[in-house]
């Protein structure tokens, strides 16, 4: 069942239920009114009959009195009245069949309780009456409210027919109402179907600006915006990656071709092989960087987060870089020395965090004339702040927003070997660890990179130590 049909059915059921409840209420109230009105008529006729009979004993019965009694019951279909004496003998009755009345019924009425009951269409009323001799009489009036029941049946038929007709109208109205309500959805579906990789720049038209569907279209446009940006980044990434991989391959193939053009001496072959090896190392470094970038861009849930100490990662990274480049000078300072070593613990992927810090340290040394960088560690209550400061070439302000894009390289670093992957990889690693990274730089004076990583506080319990993230 599609949404339009379901909305139509639900709308019809809702409105139909309301109309049905309203009709039943009208029917019930009218039936109660008929019953009350007929009860009053029976009571008046019963009391009038008793009063007329009481006058017979005083002035004698006359034709006028008999006519009055008959007139009292002519308006009631099959109406008759029976008057019982205190000893339950019948004083007077207009019922030739003499319907049997139970003694319990008579006693209840004689004790002051008016009883009104219905058997099929026949309605009976029992009323207590005290005559001029202080005798307690019981008057039982019986009749059929022919006109009342006729009106009830007529009303019932009208309500049933009206409800059926109303349901037809409601279904028809609901169908058009649902179609009009879902028309913007159909428009959105048609527009979405027209969007493909060739026109991913297209956006949905927003109808009524305050409509929920307009908000849906706006949200979808925002998603398309992100997809377009990701699509462009992916195209640029593939283009740059292909170019970066093609360059060392071209150099290697050129070296091999030139070397094989004629016989050469042993040292010349050695020089050619060393050149090929150097380009192979560059390509290997690039491929490893691309693999790591693909790894951190995958689902972070697949990574294994464990407690790690930030200062240990910094010292390990420093040792590795100094082994590769002895000319580097790396100073690690504590701006605020923590009182407890647990304040330096975070939950993270050790190898990735070490790679991120090592990239920042290496960049600071590589792009500084003095090959010197200062790493400042500040352990706070909620996070750990690391500041990587160098006195290198600096970065133009317009290049800073693009530093973390893959393969982007500032003009100030064009003469230095690199692929533009390190900072993109570092940014993704810090983001995965719920951290933040900020860059400040000034041309000719140096660059400062500030990294903030949230602390996982240790919860002291009798159970094994657990680490929790401060939200």
PDB file of N, CA and C in Angstrom, residues 328-429:
ATOM      1  N   UNK A 328      68.522  17.430  12.819  1.00  0.00           N
ATOM      2  CA  UNK A 328      67.307  17.962  13.430  1.00  0.00           C
ATOM      3  C   UNK A 328      67.548  18.278  14.908  1.00  0.00           C
ATOM      4  N   UNK A 329      66.916  19.376  15.392  1.00  0.00           N
ATOM      5  CA  UNK A 329      66.943  19.710  16.816  1.00  0.00           C
ATOM      6  C   UNK A 329      65.491  19.779  17.313  1.00  0.00           C
ATOM      7  N   UNK A 330      65.172  18.870  18.203  1.00  0.00           N
ATOM      8  CA  UNK A 330      63.787  18.737  18.683  1.00  0.00           C
ATOM      9  C   UNK A 330      63.788  18.884  20.198  1.00  0.00           C
ATOM     10  N   UNK A 331      63.124  19.925  20.700  1.00  0.00           N
ATOM     11  CA  UNK A 331      63.005  20.157  22.136  1.00  0.00           C
ATOM     12  C   UNK A 331      61.569  19.905  22.577  1.00  0.00           C
ATOM     13  N   UNK A 332      61.425  19.134  23.638  1.00  0.00           N
ATOM     14  CA  UNK A 332      60.103  18.859  24.213  1.00  0.00           C
ATOM     15  C   UNK A 332      60.050  19.493  25.597  1.00  0.00           C
ATOM     16  N   UNK A 333      59.102  20.409  25.787  1.00  0.00           N
ATOM     17  CA  UNK A 333      58.992  21.134  27.046  1.00  0.00           C
ATOM     18  C   UNK A 333      57.612  20.935  27.658  1.00  0.00           C
ATOM     19  N   UNK A 334      57.562  21.011  28.997  1.00  0.00           N
ATOM     20  CA  UNK A 334      56.298  20.905  29.728  1.00  0.00           C
ATOM     21  C   UNK A 334      55.916  22.302  30.222  1.00  0.00           C
ATOM     22  N   UNK A 335      54.849  22.843  29.644  1.00  0.00           N
ATOM     23  CA  UNK A 335      54.390  24.152  30.100  1.00  0.00           C
ATOM     24  C   UNK A 335      53.787  24.054  31.493  1.00  0.00           C
ATOM     25  N   UNK A 336      53.081  22.971  31.733  1.00  0.00           N
ATOM     26  CA  UNK A 336      52.496  22.720  33.048  1.00  0.00           C
ATOM     27  C   UNK A 336      52.744  21.263  33.377  1.00  0.00           C
ATOM     28  N   UNK A 337      53.625  21.032  34.317  1.00  0.00           N
ATOM     29  CA  UNK A 337      53.986  19.663  34.675  1.00  0.00           C
ATOM     30  C   UNK A 337      52.848  19.026  35.464  1.00  0.00           C
ATOM     31  N   UNK A 338      52.265  17.936  34.978  1.00  0.00           N
ATOM     32  CA  UNK A 338      51.133  17.316  35.680  1.00  0.00           C
ATOM     33  C   UNK A 338      51.570  16.683  36.990  1.00  0.00           C
ATOM     34  N   UNK A 339      50.687  16.755  37.999  1.00  0.00           N
ATOM     35  CA  UNK A 339      50.990  16.141  39.285  1.00  0.00           C
ATOM     36  C   UNK A 339      50.832  14.641  39.252  1.00  0.00           C
ATOM     37  N   UNK A 340      50.059  14.139  38.322  1.00  0.00           N
ATOM     38  CA  UNK A 340      49.810  12.705  38.209  1.00  0.00           C
ATOM     39  C   UNK A 340      50.021  12.297  36.757  1.00  0.00           C
ATOM     40  N   UNK A 341      50.780  11.251  36.544  1.00  0.00           N
ATOM     41  CA  UNK A 341      51.075  10.810  35.170  1.00  0.00           C
ATOM     42  C   UNK A 341      49.813  10.383  34.429  1.00  0.00           C
ATOM     43  N   UNK A 342      48.750  10.046  35.163  1.00  0.00           N
ATOM     44  CA  UNK A 342      47.510   9.638  34.500  1.00  0.00           C
ATOM     45  C   UNK A 342      46.857  10.796  33.754  1.00  0.00           C
ATOM     46  N   UNK A 343      47.250  12.049  34.081  1.00  0.00           N
ATOM     47  CA  UNK A 343      46.716  13.200  33.373  1.00  0.00           C
ATOM     48  C   UNK A 343      47.254  13.292  31.945  1.00  0.00           C
ATOM     49  N   UNK A 344      48.255  12.490  31.630  1.00  0.00           N
ATOM     50  CA  UNK A 344      48.833  12.482  30.283  1.00  0.00           C
ATOM     51  C   UNK A 344      48.310  11.324  29.438  1.00  0.00           C
ATOM     52  N   UNK A 345      47.319  10.590  29.966  1.00  0.00           N
ATOM     53  CA  UNK A 345      46.795   9.408  29.272  1.00  0.00           C
ATOM     54  C   UNK A 345      45.554   9.770  28.470  1.00  0.00           C
ATOM     55  N   UNK A 346      45.522   9.301  27.228  1.00  0.00           N
ATOM     56  CA  UNK A 346      44.339   9.437  26.380  1.00  0.00           C
ATOM     57  C   UNK A 346      44.007   8.061  25.808  1.00  0.00           C
ATOM     58  N   UNK A 347      42.777   7.926  25.345  1.00  0.00           N
ATOM     59  CA  UNK A 347      42.381   6.699  24.650  1.00  0.00           C
ATOM     60  C   UNK A 347      42.582   6.925  23.159  1.00  0.00           C
ATOM     61  N   UNK A 348      43.441   6.136  22.533  1.00  0.00           N
ATOM     62  CA  UNK A 348      43.693   6.355  21.123  1.00  0.00           C
ATOM     63  C   UNK A 348      44.390   5.190  20.462  1.00  0.00           C
ATOM     64  N   UNK A 349      44.605   5.329  19.174  1.00  0.00           N
ATOM     65  CA  UNK A 349      45.337   4.347  18.381  1.00  0.00           C
ATOM     66  C   UNK A 349      46.796   4.790  18.373  1.00  0.00           C
ATOM     67  N   UNK A 350      47.639   4.054  19.087  1.00  0.00           N
ATOM     68  CA  UNK A 350      49.007   4.487  19.347  1.00  0.00           C
ATOM     69  C   UNK A 350      49.780   4.797  18.078  1.00  0.00           C
ATOM     70  N   UNK A 351      49.746   3.908  17.101  1.00  0.00           N
ATOM     71  CA  UNK A 351      50.548   4.099  15.890  1.00  0.00           C
ATOM     72  C   UNK A 351      50.093   5.326  15.105  1.00  0.00           C
ATOM     73  N   UNK A 352      48.776   5.569  15.074  1.00  0.00           N
ATOM     74  CA  UNK A 352      48.267   6.723  14.342  1.00  0.00           C
ATOM     75  C   UNK A 352      48.642   8.035  15.031  1.00  0.00           C
ATOM     76  N   UNK A 353      48.488   8.096  16.348  1.00  0.00           N
ATOM     77  CA  UNK A 353      48.848   9.312  17.065  1.00  0.00           C
ATOM     78  C   UNK A 353      50.343   9.605  16.926  1.00  0.00           C
ATOM     79  N   UNK A 354      51.139   8.551  17.018  1.00  0.00           N
ATOM     80  CA  UNK A 354      52.583   8.751  16.856  1.00  0.00           C
ATOM     81  C   UNK A 354      52.903   9.260  15.457  1.00  0.00           C
ATOM     82  N   UNK A 355      52.206   8.738  14.464  1.00  0.00           N
ATOM     83  CA  UNK A 355      52.418   9.188  13.091  1.00  0.00           C
ATOM     84  C   UNK A 355      52.043  10.657  12.944  1.00  0.00           C
ATOM     85  N   UNK A 356      50.922  11.074  13.565  1.00  0.00           N
ATOM     86  CA  UNK A 356      50.484  12.465  13.463  1.00  0.00           C
ATOM     87  C   UNK A 356      51.508  13.401  14.101  1.00  0.00           C
ATOM     88  N   UNK A 357      51.946  13.083  15.332  1.00  0.00           N
ATOM     89  CA  UNK A 357      52.919  13.942  16.008  1.00  0.00           C
ATOM     90  C   UNK A 357      54.258  13.958  15.265  1.00  0.00           C
ATOM     91  N   UNK A 358      54.646  12.808  14.746  1.00  0.00           N
ATOM     92  CA  UNK A 358      55.920  12.717  14.023  1.00  0.00           C
ATOM     93  C   UNK A 358      55.873  13.548  12.744  1.00  0.00           C
ATOM     94  N   UNK A 359      54.710  13.554  12.063  1.00  0.00           N
ATOM     95  CA  UNK A 359      54.564  14.371  10.854  1.00  0.00           C
ATOM     96  C   UNK A 359      54.718  15.852  11.175  1.00  0.00           C
ATOM     97  N   UNK A 360      54.088  16.301  12.287  1.00  0.00           N
ATOM     98  CA  UNK A 360      54.170  17.709  12.657  1.00  0.00           C
ATOM     99  C   UNK A 360      55.595  18.102  13.044  1.00  0.00           C
ATOM    100  N   UNK A 361      56.273  17.217  13.793  1.00  0.00           N
ATOM    101  CA  UNK A 361      57.658  17.504  14.183  1.00  0.00           C
ATOM    102  C   UNK A 361      58.566  17.545  12.957  1.00  0.00           C
ATOM    103  N   UNK A 362      58.393  16.582  12.057  1.00  0.00           N
ATOM    104  CA  UNK A 362      59.240  16.518  10.864  1.00  0.00           C
ATOM    105  C   UNK A 362      59.005  17.717   9.963  1.00  0.00           C
ATOM    106  N   UNK A 363      57.747  18.144   9.810  1.00  0.00           N
ATOM    107  CA  UNK A 363      57.467  19.325   8.992  1.00  0.00           C
ATOM    108  C   UNK A 363      58.128  20.569   9.574  1.00  0.00           C
ATOM    109  N   UNK A 364      58.053  20.700  10.924  1.00  0.00           N
ATOM    110  CA  UNK A 364      58.666  21.855  11.557  1.00  0.00           C
ATOM    111  C   UNK A 364      60.165  21.910  11.330  1.00  0.00           C
ATOM    112  N   UNK A 365      60.828  20.767  11.389  1.00  0.00           N
ATOM    113  CA  UNK A 365      62.276  20.721  11.160  1.00  0.00           C
ATOM    114  C   UNK A 365      62.615  20.889   9.678  1.00  0.00           C
ATOM    115  N   UNK A 366      61.828  20.238   8.826  1.00  0.00           N
ATOM    116  CA  UNK A 366      62.135  20.221   7.398  1.00  0.00           C
ATOM    117  C   UNK A 366      61.977  21.593   6.761  1.00  0.00           C
ATOM    118  N   UNK A 367      60.984  22.363   7.228  1.00  0.00           N
ATOM    119  CA  UNK A 367      60.714  23.658   6.619  1.00  0.00           C
ATOM    120  C   UNK A 367      61.287  24.816   7.440  1.00  0.00           C
ATOM    121  N   UNK A 368      62.305  24.528   8.254  1.00  0.00           N
ATOM    122  CA  UNK A 368      63.025  25.565   9.007  1.00  0.00           C
ATOM    123  C   UNK A 368      64.496  25.541   8.606  1.00  0.00           C
ATOM    124  N   UNK A 369      65.065  26.715   8.430  1.00  0.00           N
ATOM    125  CA  UNK A 369      66.481  26.776   8.053  1.00  0.00           C
ATOM    126  C   UNK A 369      67.378  26.209   9.147  1.00  0.00           C
ATOM    127  N   UNK A 370      66.994  26.439  10.413  1.00  0.00           N
ATOM    128  CA  UNK A 370      67.823  25.948  11.510  1.00  0.00           C
ATOM    129  C   UNK A 370      67.478  24.520  11.918  1.00  0.00           C
ATOM    130  N   UNK A 371      66.494  23.906  11.227  1.00  0.00           N
ATOM    131  CA  UNK A 371      66.077  22.521  11.517  1.00  0.00           C
ATOM    132  C   UNK A 371      65.703  22.331  12.996  1.00  0.00           C
ATOM    133  N   UNK A 372      65.069  23.340  13.561  1.00  0.00           N
ATOM    134  CA  UNK A 372      64.780  23.330  14.998  1.00  0.00           C
ATOM    135  C   UNK A 372      63.276  23.504  15.235  1.00  0.00           C
ATOM    136  N   UNK A 373      62.724  22.722  16.148  1.00  0.00           N
ATOM    137  CA  UNK A 373      61.318  22.829  16.527  1.00  0.00           C
ATOM    138  C   UNK A 373      61.190  22.636  18.027  1.00  0.00           C
ATOM    139  N   UNK A 374      60.223  23.346  18.640  1.00  0.00           N
ATOM    140  CA  UNK A 374      59.947  23.232  20.072  1.00  0.00           C
ATOM    141  C   UNK A 374      58.530  22.692  20.243  1.00  0.00           C
ATOM    142  N   UNK A 375      58.410  21.598  20.960  1.00  0.00           N
ATOM    143  CA  UNK A 375      57.105  20.995  21.244  1.00  0.00           C
ATOM    144  C   UNK A 375      56.774  21.287  22.701  1.00  0.00           C
ATOM    145  N   UNK A 376      55.675  22.006  22.937  1.00  0.00           N
ATOM    146  CA  UNK A 376      55.253  22.364  24.291  1.00  0.00           C
ATOM    147  C   UNK A 376      54.031  21.551  24.664  1.00  0.00           C
ATOM    148  N   UNK A 377      54.086  20.912  25.838  1.00  0.00           N
ATOM    149  CA  UNK A 377      52.990  20.054  26.300  1.00  0.00           C
ATOM    150  C   UNK A 377      52.338  20.708  27.514  1.00  0.00           C
ATOM    151  N   UNK A 378      51.025  20.872  27.452  1.00  0.00           N
ATOM    152  CA  UNK A 378      50.266  21.478  28.543  1.00  0.00           C
ATOM    153  C   UNK A 378      49.101  20.565  28.886  1.00  0.00           C
ATOM    154  N   UNK A 379      49.159  19.906  30.055  1.00  0.00           N
ATOM    155  CA  UNK A 379      48.113  18.965  30.475  1.00  0.00           C
ATOM    156  C   UNK A 379      47.069  19.690  31.306  1.00  0.00           C
ATOM    157  N   UNK A 380      45.853  19.803  30.790  1.00  0.00           N
ATOM    158  CA  UNK A 380      44.760  20.432  31.511  1.00  0.00           C
ATOM    159  C   UNK A 380      43.840  19.405  32.149  1.00  0.00           C
ATOM    160  N   UNK A 381      42.754  19.897  32.746  1.00  0.00           N
ATOM    161  CA  UNK A 381      41.807  18.992  33.404  1.00  0.00           C
ATOM    162  C   UNK A 381      40.986  18.198  32.392  1.00  0.00           C
ATOM    163  N   UNK A 382      40.677  18.842  31.266  1.00  0.00           N
ATOM    164  CA  UNK A 382      39.789  18.196  30.289  1.00  0.00           C
ATOM    165  C   UNK A 382      40.493  17.785  29.009  1.00  0.00           C
ATOM    166  N   UNK A 383      41.651  18.375  28.736  1.00  0.00           N
ATOM    167  CA  UNK A 383      42.331  18.030  27.494  1.00  0.00           C
ATOM    168  C   UNK A 383      43.838  18.280  27.626  1.00  0.00           C
ATOM    169  N   UNK A 384      44.561  17.776  26.653  1.00  0.00           N
ATOM    170  CA  UNK A 384      46.008  17.978  26.565  1.00  0.00           C
ATOM    171  C   UNK A 384      46.283  18.816  25.331  1.00  0.00           C
ATOM    172  N   UNK A 385      47.014  19.912  25.528  1.00  0.00           N
ATOM    173  CA  UNK A 385      47.326  20.809  24.415  1.00  0.00           C
ATOM    174  C   UNK A 385      48.801  20.679  24.060  1.00  0.00           C
ATOM    175  N   UNK A 386      49.051  20.431  22.770  1.00  0.00           N
ATOM    176  CA  UNK A 386      50.411  20.325  22.243  1.00  0.00           C
ATOM    177  C   UNK A 386      50.635  21.463  21.252  1.00  0.00           C
ATOM    178  N   UNK A 387      51.756  22.164  21.407  1.00  0.00           N
ATOM    179  CA  UNK A 387      52.069  23.268  20.496  1.00  0.00           C
ATOM    180  C   UNK A 387      53.408  22.979  19.824  1.00  0.00           C
ATOM    181  N   UNK A 388      53.400  22.938  18.491  1.00  0.00           N
ATOM    182  CA  UNK A 388      54.598  22.675  17.688  1.00  0.00           C
ATOM    183  C   UNK A 388      55.024  24.003  17.054  1.00  0.00           C
ATOM    184  N   UNK A 389      56.130  24.553  17.521  1.00  0.00           N
ATOM    185  CA  UNK A 389      56.567  25.883  17.086  1.00  0.00           C
ATOM    186  C   UNK A 389      57.914  25.812  16.392  1.00  0.00           C
ATOM    187  N   UNK A 390      57.992  26.412  15.197  1.00  0.00           N
ATOM    188  CA  UNK A 390      59.264  26.489  14.478  1.00  0.00           C
ATOM    189  C   UNK A 390      59.500  27.929  14.036  1.00  0.00           C
ATOM    190  N   UNK A 391      60.691  28.202  13.533  1.00  0.00           N
ATOM    191  CA  UNK A 391      61.047  29.524  13.027  1.00  0.00           C
ATOM    192  C   UNK A 391      61.441  29.398  11.563  1.00  0.00           C
ATOM    193  N   UNK A 392      60.530  28.769  10.820  1.00  0.00           N
ATOM    194  CA  UNK A 392      60.818  28.469   9.422  1.00  0.00           C
ATOM    195  C   UNK A 392      60.349  29.538   8.468  1.00  0.00           C
ATOM    196  N   UNK A 393      60.008  29.098   7.247  1.00  0.00           N
ATOM    197  CA  UNK A 393      59.670  30.018   6.172  1.00  0.00           C
ATOM    198  C   UNK A 393      58.311  30.686   6.371  1.00  0.00           C
ATOM    199  N   UNK A 394      57.405  30.020   7.084  1.00  0.00           N
ATOM    200  CA  UNK A 394      56.063  30.557   7.260  1.00  0.00           C
ATOM    201  C   UNK A 394      55.136  30.165   6.122  1.00  0.00           C
ATOM    202  N   UNK A 395      53.851  30.373   6.328  1.00  0.00           N
ATOM    203  CA  UNK A 395      52.831  29.985   5.342  1.00  0.00           C
ATOM    204  C   UNK A 395      51.964  31.203   5.048  1.00  0.00           C
ATOM    205  N   UNK A 396      51.697  31.508   3.778  1.00  0.00           N
ATOM    206  CA  UNK A 396      50.819  32.632   3.442  1.00  0.00           C
ATOM    207  C   UNK A 396      49.420  32.422   4.041  1.00  0.00           C
ATOM    208  N   UNK A 397      48.754  33.479   4.497  1.00  0.00           N
ATOM    209  CA  UNK A 397      47.420  33.343   5.107  1.00  0.00           C
ATOM    210  C   UNK A 397      46.402  32.670   4.201  1.00  0.00           C
ATOM    211  N   UNK A 398      46.483  32.922   2.880  1.00  0.00           N
ATOM    212  CA  UNK A 398      45.512  32.327   1.958  1.00  0.00           C
ATOM    213  C   UNK A 398      45.713  30.830   1.789  1.00  0.00           C
ATOM    214  N   UNK A 399      46.875  30.306   2.167  1.00  0.00           N
ATOM    215  CA  UNK A 399      47.144  28.870   2.024  1.00  0.00           C
ATOM    216  C   UNK A 399      46.737  28.067   3.258  1.00  0.00           C
ATOM    217  N   UNK A 400      46.592  28.736   4.407  1.00  0.00           N
ATOM    218  CA  UNK A 400      46.311  28.018   5.658  1.00  0.00           C
ATOM    219  C   UNK A 400      45.011  27.201   5.591  1.00  0.00           C
ATOM    220  N   UNK A 401      43.895  27.732   5.040  1.00  0.00           N
ATOM    221  CA  UNK A 401      42.663  26.923   4.979  1.00  0.00           C
ATOM    222  C   UNK A 401      42.799  25.655   4.146  1.00  0.00           C
ATOM    223  N   UNK A 402      43.803  25.590   3.262  1.00  0.00           N
ATOM    224  CA  UNK A 402      43.949  24.434   2.371  1.00  0.00           C
ATOM    225  C   UNK A 402      45.053  23.478   2.816  1.00  0.00           C
ATOM    226  N   UNK A 403      45.673  23.749   3.957  1.00  0.00           N
ATOM    227  CA  UNK A 403      46.820  22.935   4.377  1.00  0.00           C
ATOM    228  C   UNK A 403      46.470  21.467   4.548  1.00  0.00           C
ATOM    229  N   UNK A 404      45.228  21.182   4.978  1.00  0.00           N
ATOM    230  CA  UNK A 404      44.865  19.806   5.320  1.00  0.00           C
ATOM    231  C   UNK A 404      44.191  19.075   4.158  1.00  0.00           C
ATOM    232  N   UNK A 405      44.253  19.669   2.969  1.00  0.00           N
ATOM    233  CA  UNK A 405      43.738  18.991   1.780  1.00  0.00           C
ATOM    234  C   UNK A 405      44.851  18.102   1.205  1.00  0.00           C
ATOM    235  N   UNK A 406      44.522  16.873   0.802  1.00  0.00           N
ATOM    236  CA  UNK A 406      45.551  15.978   0.244  1.00  0.00           C
ATOM    237  C   UNK A 406      46.243  16.592  -0.967  1.00  0.00           C
ATOM    238  N   UNK A 407      47.571  16.475  -1.001  1.00  0.00           N
ATOM    239  CA  UNK A 407      48.431  16.898  -2.105  1.00  0.00           C
ATOM    240  C   UNK A 407      48.567  18.415  -2.232  1.00  0.00           C
ATOM    241  N   UNK A 408      47.998  19.163  -1.282  1.00  0.00           N
ATOM    242  CA  UNK A 408      48.187  20.614  -1.354  1.00  0.00           C
ATOM    243  C   UNK A 408      49.546  20.982  -0.772  1.00  0.00           C
ATOM    244  N   UNK A 409      50.264  21.846  -1.482  1.00  0.00           N
ATOM    245  CA  UNK A 409      51.570  22.305  -1.015  1.00  0.00           C
ATOM    246  C   UNK A 409      51.662  23.808  -1.234  1.00  0.00           C
ATOM    247  N   UNK A 410      52.097  24.504  -0.201  1.00  0.00           N
ATOM    248  CA  UNK A 410      52.228  25.950  -0.294  1.00  0.00           C
ATOM    249  C   UNK A 410      53.424  26.311  -1.179  1.00  0.00           C
ATOM    250  N   UNK A 411      53.373  27.522  -1.750  1.00  0.00           N
ATOM    251  CA  UNK A 411      54.459  27.963  -2.620  1.00  0.00           C
ATOM    252  C   UNK A 411      55.781  28.086  -1.865  1.00  0.00           C
ATOM    253  N   UNK A 412      55.700  28.332  -0.555  1.00  0.00           N
ATOM    254  CA  UNK A 412      56.927  28.484   0.225  1.00  0.00           C
ATOM    255  C   UNK A 412      57.669  27.166   0.412  1.00  0.00           C
ATOM    256  N   UNK A 413      57.008  26.039   0.102  1.00  0.00           N
ATOM    257  CA  UNK A 413      57.644  24.730   0.273  1.00  0.00           C
ATOM    258  C   UNK A 413      57.885  24.041  -1.061  1.00  0.00           C
ATOM    259  N   UNK A 414      57.763  24.788  -2.150  1.00  0.00           N
ATOM    260  CA  UNK A 414      57.857  24.155  -3.470  1.00  0.00           C
ATOM    261  C   UNK A 414      59.241  23.569  -3.747  1.00  0.00           C
ATOM    262  N   UNK A 415      60.278  24.100  -3.127  1.00  0.00           N
ATOM    263  CA  UNK A 415      61.617  23.589  -3.398  1.00  0.00           C
ATOM    264  C   UNK A 415      62.038  22.452  -2.499  1.00  0.00           C
ATOM    265  N   UNK A 416      61.149  21.996  -1.616  1.00  0.00           N
ATOM    266  CA  UNK A 416      61.480  20.937  -0.657  1.00  0.00           C
ATOM    267  C   UNK A 416      60.697  19.683  -1.017  1.00  0.00           C
ATOM    268  N   UNK A 417      61.373  18.539  -0.927  1.00  0.00           N
ATOM    269  CA  UNK A 417      60.749  17.260  -1.311  1.00  0.00           C
ATOM    270  C   UNK A 417      59.563  16.960  -0.390  1.00  0.00           C
ATOM    271  N   UNK A 418      58.437  16.603  -0.989  1.00  0.00           N
ATOM    272  CA  UNK A 418      57.247  16.235  -0.233  1.00  0.00           C
ATOM    273  C   UNK A 418      56.094  15.958  -1.176  1.00  0.00           C
ATOM    274  N   UNK A 419      55.025  15.352  -0.634  1.00  0.00           N
ATOM    275  CA  UNK A 419      53.884  14.985  -1.467  1.00  0.00           C
ATOM    276  C   UNK A 419      52.582  15.661  -1.030  1.00  0.00           C
ATOM    277  N   UNK A 420      52.575  16.357   0.105  1.00  0.00           N
ATOM    278  CA  UNK A 420      51.356  17.015   0.568  1.00  0.00           C
ATOM    279  C   UNK A 420      50.344  16.072   1.176  1.00  0.00           C
ATOM    280  N   UNK A 421      50.803  14.956   1.723  1.00  0.00           N
ATOM    281  CA  UNK A 421      49.886  13.984   2.338  1.00  0.00           C
ATOM    282  C   UNK A 421      49.945  14.043   3.863  1.00  0.00           C
ATOM    283  N   UNK A 422      51.101  14.427   4.396  1.00  0.00           N
ATOM    284  CA  UNK A 422      51.320  14.351   5.841  1.00  0.00           C
ATOM    285  C   UNK A 422      50.309  15.123   6.661  1.00  0.00           C
ATOM    286  N   UNK A 423      50.048  16.395   6.308  1.00  0.00           N
ATOM    287  CA  UNK A 423      49.123  17.210   7.088  1.00  0.00           C
ATOM    288  C   UNK A 423      47.681  16.730   6.943  1.00  0.00           C
ATOM    289  N   UNK A 424      47.297  16.269   5.746  1.00  0.00           N
ATOM    290  CA  UNK A 424      45.952  15.717   5.560  1.00  0.00           C
ATOM    291  C   UNK A 424      45.766  14.485   6.436  1.00  0.00           C
ATOM    292  N   UNK A 425      46.796  13.652   6.500  1.00  0.00           N
ATOM    293  CA  UNK A 425      46.758  12.459   7.338  1.00  0.00           C
ATOM    294  C   UNK A 425      46.696  12.846   8.814  1.00  0.00           C
ATOM    295  N   UNK A 426      47.489  13.832   9.207  1.00  0.00           N
ATOM    296  CA  UNK A 426      47.512  14.281  10.600  1.00  0.00           C
ATOM    297  C   UNK A 426      46.151  14.839  11.016  1.00  0.00           C
ATOM    298  N   UNK A 427      45.549  15.653  10.148  1.00  0.00           N
ATOM    299  CA  UNK A 427      44.246  16.250  10.461  1.00  0.00           C
ATOM    300  C   UNK A 427      43.187  15.172  10.671  1.00  0.00           C
ATOM    301  N   UNK A 428      43.189  14.165   9.814  1.00  0.00           N
ATOM    302  CA  UNK A 428      42.201  13.091   9.941  1.00  0.00           C
ATOM    303  C   UNK A 428      42.419  12.304  11.227  1.00  0.00           C
ATOM    304  N   UNK A 429      43.670  12.051  11.590  1.00  0.00           N
ATOM    305  CA  UNK A 429      43.964  11.293  12.817  1.00  0.00           C
ATOM    306  C   UNK A 429      43.487  12.056  14.041  1.00  0.00           C
TER     307      UNK A 429
END
